[in-house]
Every structure is written in C-alpha cells, then in structure tokens.
Amino acid sequence: MAEQPSEEDRTVETADPAVGPADSVAESAAPGVDEDLKRRLREAYLNDEEDALVVTAVRMAGDEVVVETRPPHGETTHVERFDAPRHGSLEECTEFLAFLESAGVSPLDLDDLVGARVPATFDPETGWRVRRASDRTVEGGETGGDAAATDAADADPSARQSVSATLTATAEWLREYRDWVIAVLLVGGELLFIALIVVLFA
C-alpha cells in the first residue's frame, strides 16, 4: 500500500497565498527620476549658462540670407533671416552686418561664420533672440538719452540715413551761401555792438 504524505509535507508544499505577482514587481521596481527629464533639464541649464547660439549653416533664399543656429547643447534649430544686398551696397543689409558684428566675423570672411558663437538670450514666449553689439553696449553702462538714441538708430536704419542726409544738405547750403552768411554775421555783430553802446551810455 502506497505511503500517504504527512501533514508536515503538505504544509511545506502549499504556496503562501499572501505573496502575489504584484508584490514581486513592487519589490523589483526602484524609485528614480526619469532620465529624459534629467537630460532636458541639463541641456536647458547649460544653454542658459552659455547664453549663446552656434551657427550651423548660412544660405540664400530669394533675396534673403537665412542663418541656421542651434544652442550649444541640444538639437533645437533657431533660424534668423536678413535682407541681402540687391544693388551692390551694404546699406541694404544693415541688420545682417549687425549680426556679423555680434559673431565677430568680417563680411569678407563668411566661411568663418559657420561654427561661430553668437550671443543670445531666451524668452519663454518668443524663443531665442540674438543679442546685437549695441544691446551689449547699452547693458555695459550706456544710460538715459544715449541708450534710447542708440536703440532707436539700431531699430530704424532709415533714421540714421535721414540724419546723415540732413547734415549733408546743411553743409552744402552753407558752402553755397557762405558769403551771405558772413555778411549777415558782420552786420548783426555791428548792430549788436551799437545797441550795447547805446544801452551803456544812454
């Protein structure tokens, strides 16, 4: 007759119903921070610390110069567009010249622009913005009316041209009517002298 298992054996062979698959998963899962989140925060921190954009490509698109840039850390692309010279004058591309000045590159050495670092700031609403050399001058100590005049001139290149044209026209007018101006000054000076004598000795 076959030997029956004892009560002790049956107790050992019976699995504990309190231990389930969920408990095993909970024990194996260790607490931690999402690696993608850590990577993104690290990139953002380093980008803000360096405060710059790296030029990756420069190309023409119609009558525009398209400059592609990216932060030093990460693959986000930022594009700047500028007017290109169309009639052989640098006056037609003052904004692009200001960008080259910020990058420290001569208009005759455009090959050096690729790979150059351009000072920039980040705005949560508008994104990256290249800082012009004039912006850094204002931050470095230019205040009051000088700063406002510089900002206005940089924002509107036609204003500078208008002032220059006015000065040129004034100089030409003075050269043309120089004799009349001298005569008026002499007569005015004599009249002023006579009036002064009358006031003193009357």
CSV table of C-alpha atoms in Angstrom, one decimal:
chain,number,residue,atom,x,y,z
A,1,MET,CA,0.0,0.0,0.0
A,2,ALA,CA,1.4,3.5,-1.1
A,3,GLU,CA,2.6,5.7,1.7
A,4,GLN,CA,0.4,8.8,2.3
A,5,PRO,CA,2.1,12.2,2.7
A,6,SER,CA,2.1,13.5,6.2
A,7,GLU,CA,0.6,16.8,7.3
A,8,GLU,CA,4.0,18.4,7.6
A,9,ASP,CA,4.8,17.7,3.9
A,10,ARG,CA,1.5,19.2,2.7
A,11,THR,CA,2.2,22.3,4.7
A,12,VAL,CA,5.6,22.8,3.1
A,13,GLU,CA,4.4,22.2,-0.4
A,14,THR,CA,1.5,24.7,-0.1
A,15,ALA,CA,2.3,28.2,-1.5
A,16,ASP,CA,1.7,31.2,0.6
A,17,PRO,CA,-1.4,32.9,-0.9
A,18,ALA,CA,-0.4,36.3,0.5
A,19,VAL,CA,2.6,36.7,-1.9
A,20,GLY,CA,1.5,37.6,-5.4
A,21,PRO,CA,3.0,38.9,-8.7
A,22,ALA,CA,2.2,42.5,-7.8
A,23,ASP,CA,4.4,42.3,-4.7
A,24,SER,CA,7.2,40.9,-6.7
A,25,VAL,CA,7.0,43.8,-9.2
A,26,ALA,CA,6.9,46.3,-6.4
A,27,GLU,CA,10.0,44.9,-4.8
A,28,SER,CA,11.9,44.9,-8.1
A,29,ALA,CA,11.0,48.5,-9.1
A,30,ALA,CA,13.4,51.0,-7.6
A,31,PRO,CA,12.4,54.7,-7.1
A,32,GLY,CA,14.1,57.2,-9.5
A,33,VAL,CA,13.9,60.2,-11.8
A,34,ASP,CA,13.1,60.0,-15.5
A,35,GLU,CA,16.3,60.0,-17.5
A,36,ASP,CA,14.7,62.1,-20.3
A,37,LEU,CA,13.7,64.8,-17.8
A,38,LYS,CA,17.2,64.9,-16.4
A,39,ARG,CA,18.7,65.2,-19.9
A,40,ARG,CA,16.4,68.0,-20.9
A,41,LEU,CA,17.0,70.0,-17.7
A,42,ARG,CA,20.7,69.6,-18.1
A,43,GLU,CA,20.6,70.8,-21.7
A,44,ALA,CA,18.4,73.8,-20.7
A,45,TYR,CA,20.7,74.7,-17.8
A,46,LEU,CA,23.9,74.6,-19.8
A,47,ASN,CA,22.3,76.5,-22.7
A,48,ASP,CA,21.3,79.3,-20.3
A,49,GLU,CA,24.7,79.3,-18.7
A,50,GLU,CA,26.5,79.7,-22.1
A,51,ASP,CA,23.9,82.3,-23.3
A,52,ALA,CA,24.9,81.7,-27.0
A,53,LEU,CA,23.8,80.2,-30.3
A,54,VAL,CA,26.1,78.3,-32.6
A,55,VAL,CA,25.8,79.0,-36.4
A,56,THR,CA,25.3,75.7,-38.3
A,57,ALA,CA,24.5,76.9,-41.9
A,58,VAL,CA,24.2,80.1,-44.0
A,59,ARG,CA,22.3,80.1,-47.3
A,60,MET,CA,20.3,82.3,-49.7
A,61,ALA,CA,16.6,82.1,-50.0
A,62,GLY,CA,15.4,84.5,-52.7
A,63,ASP,CA,16.6,88.0,-51.6
A,64,GLU,CA,17.1,86.8,-48.0
A,65,VAL,CA,20.1,85.5,-46.1
A,66,VAL,CA,19.0,82.5,-43.9
A,67,VAL,CA,21.2,81.7,-41.0
A,68,GLU,CA,20.5,78.5,-39.1
A,69,THR,CA,21.7,78.2,-35.5
A,70,ARG,CA,21.3,75.9,-32.5
A,71,PRO,CA,22.0,76.1,-28.8
A,72,PRO,CA,25.4,74.6,-27.8
A,73,HIS,CA,23.6,71.7,-26.1
A,74,GLY,CA,20.6,70.0,-27.8
A,75,GLU,CA,19.4,69.9,-31.4
A,76,THR,CA,16.7,72.7,-31.4
A,77,THR,CA,17.1,74.8,-34.5
A,78,HIS,CA,16.7,78.6,-34.5
A,79,VAL,CA,16.6,80.5,-37.8
A,80,GLU,CA,17.4,84.2,-38.4
A,81,ARG,CA,16.5,85.9,-41.7
A,82,PHE,CA,18.1,89.1,-43.1
A,83,ASP,CA,17.9,91.2,-46.2
A,84,ALA,CA,20.7,90.5,-48.7
A,85,PRO,CA,22.4,93.2,-50.9
A,86,ARG,CA,20.5,93.5,-54.2
A,87,HIS,CA,22.1,96.6,-55.7
A,88,GLY,CA,25.7,96.3,-54.6
A,89,SER,CA,25.5,98.3,-51.3
A,90,LEU,CA,26.0,97.3,-47.7
A,91,GLU,CA,23.3,99.9,-46.7
A,92,GLU,CA,20.8,97.3,-47.9
A,93,CYS,CA,21.8,94.7,-45.3
A,94,THR,CA,22.5,96.6,-42.1
A,95,GLU,CA,20.8,94.0,-39.9
A,96,PHE,CA,23.0,91.2,-41.4
A,97,LEU,CA,26.0,93.4,-40.8
A,98,ALA,CA,25.0,93.8,-37.2
A,99,PHE,CA,24.6,90.0,-36.9
A,100,LEU,CA,28.1,89.6,-38.3
A,101,GLU,CA,29.5,92.1,-35.8
A,102,SER,CA,27.9,90.1,-33.0
A,103,ALA,CA,29.6,87.0,-34.2
A,104,GLY,CA,32.9,88.8,-34.7
A,105,VAL,CA,33.1,87.9,-38.4
A,106,SER,CA,34.0,90.1,-41.3
A,107,PRO,CA,31.7,90.4,-44.3
A,108,LEU,CA,34.7,89.2,-46.4
A,109,ASP,CA,35.2,86.0,-44.3
A,110,LEU,CA,31.7,84.5,-44.3
A,111,ASP,CA,33.2,81.0,-44.2
A,112,ASP,CA,34.2,81.7,-40.6
A,113,LEU,CA,30.6,82.3,-39.7
A,114,VAL,CA,29.7,78.6,-39.6
A,115,GLY,CA,30.7,77.3,-36.2
A,116,ALA,CA,30.8,80.8,-34.7
A,117,ARG,CA,29.1,81.5,-31.4
A,118,VAL,CA,26.6,84.4,-31.3
A,119,PRO,CA,25.5,85.9,-28.0
A,120,ALA,CA,21.8,85.3,-27.5
A,121,THR,CA,19.0,85.3,-24.8
A,122,PHE,CA,16.0,83.1,-24.4
A,123,ASP,CA,12.4,84.4,-23.9
A,124,PRO,CA,9.7,81.9,-22.9
A,125,GLU,CA,7.2,83.5,-25.3
A,126,THR,CA,9.4,84.3,-28.4
A,127,GLY,CA,12.2,81.8,-28.0
A,128,TRP,CA,15.9,82.6,-28.7
A,129,ARG,CA,16.9,86.1,-29.7
A,130,VAL,CA,20.3,87.2,-31.0
A,131,ARG,CA,21.9,90.0,-29.0
A,132,ARG,CA,23.3,92.8,-31.1
A,133,ALA,CA,26.5,94.5,-30.2
A,134,SER,CA,24.5,97.7,-29.5
A,135,ASP,CA,22.5,95.7,-26.9
A,136,ARG,CA,25.7,94.7,-25.1
A,137,THR,CA,26.9,98.3,-25.2
A,138,VAL,CA,23.7,99.5,-23.5
A,139,GLU,CA,23.9,96.8,-20.8
A,140,GLY,CA,27.6,97.7,-20.2
A,141,GLY,CA,26.8,101.2,-19.0
A,142,GLU,CA,25.1,103.3,-21.6
A,143,THR,CA,22.1,105.0,-20.0
A,144,GLY,CA,19.4,107.7,-20.5
A,145,GLY,CA,19.1,109.5,-23.8
A,146,ASP,CA,22.3,108.0,-25.3
A,147,ALA,CA,20.9,104.5,-24.8
A,148,ALA,CA,17.5,105.5,-26.2
A,149,ALA,CA,19.1,107.1,-29.2
A,150,THR,CA,21.2,104.1,-29.9
A,151,ASP,CA,18.2,101.7,-29.7
A,152,ALA,CA,16.2,104.0,-32.0
A,153,ALA,CA,19.0,104.2,-34.6
A,154,ASP,CA,19.6,100.4,-34.5
A,155,ALA,CA,15.8,99.7,-34.7
A,156,ASP,CA,15.4,102.0,-37.7
A,157,PRO,CA,18.4,102.3,-40.1
A,158,SER,CA,16.4,104.8,-42.2
A,159,ALA,CA,16.6,107.3,-39.2
A,160,ARG,CA,20.4,107.3,-39.4
A,161,GLN,CA,20.3,107.9,-43.2
A,162,SER,CA,17.8,110.8,-42.7
A,163,VAL,CA,20.1,112.5,-40.1
A,164,SER,CA,23.1,112.0,-42.4
A,165,ALA,CA,21.2,113.4,-45.4
A,166,THR,CA,20.1,116.5,-43.3
A,167,LEU,CA,23.7,117.2,-42.2
A,168,THR,CA,25.0,116.9,-45.8
A,169,ALA,CA,22.3,119.2,-47.1
A,170,THR,CA,23.1,121.8,-44.4
A,171,ALA,CA,26.8,121.7,-45.2
A,172,GLU,CA,26.1,122.2,-48.9
A,173,TRP,CA,23.8,125.1,-48.2
A,174,LEU,CA,26.4,126.8,-46.0
A,175,ARG,CA,29.0,126.4,-48.8
A,176,GLU,CA,26.7,127.8,-51.4
A,177,TYR,CA,25.6,130.9,-49.3
A,178,ARG,CA,28.8,131.3,-47.4
A,179,ASP,CA,29.3,135.0,-48.4
A,180,TRP,CA,25.7,135.9,-47.4
A,181,VAL,CA,26.1,134.2,-44.1
A,182,ILE,CA,29.4,136.1,-43.4
A,183,ALA,CA,27.7,139.4,-44.3
A,184,VAL,CA,24.7,138.7,-42.1
A,185,LEU,CA,27.0,137.8,-39.2
A,186,LEU,CA,29.1,141.0,-39.7
A,187,VAL,CA,26.1,143.3,-39.9
A,188,GLY,CA,24.4,141.6,-37.0
A,189,GLY,CA,27.6,141.9,-34.9
A,190,GLU,CA,27.8,145.7,-35.7
A,191,LEU,CA,24.2,146.3,-34.8
A,192,LEU,CA,24.6,144.4,-31.6
A,193,PHE,CA,27.7,146.4,-30.7
A,194,ILE,CA,25.8,149.7,-31.4
A,195,ALA,CA,22.9,148.6,-29.3
A,196,LEU,CA,25.3,147.7,-26.5
A,197,ILE,CA,27.0,151.2,-26.7
A,198,VAL,CA,23.6,152.9,-26.6
A,199,VAL,CA,22.5,150.9,-23.5
A,200,LEU,CA,25.7,151.7,-21.6
A,201,PHE,CA,26.0,155.4,-22.4
A,202,ALA,CA,22.4,156.5,-22.8
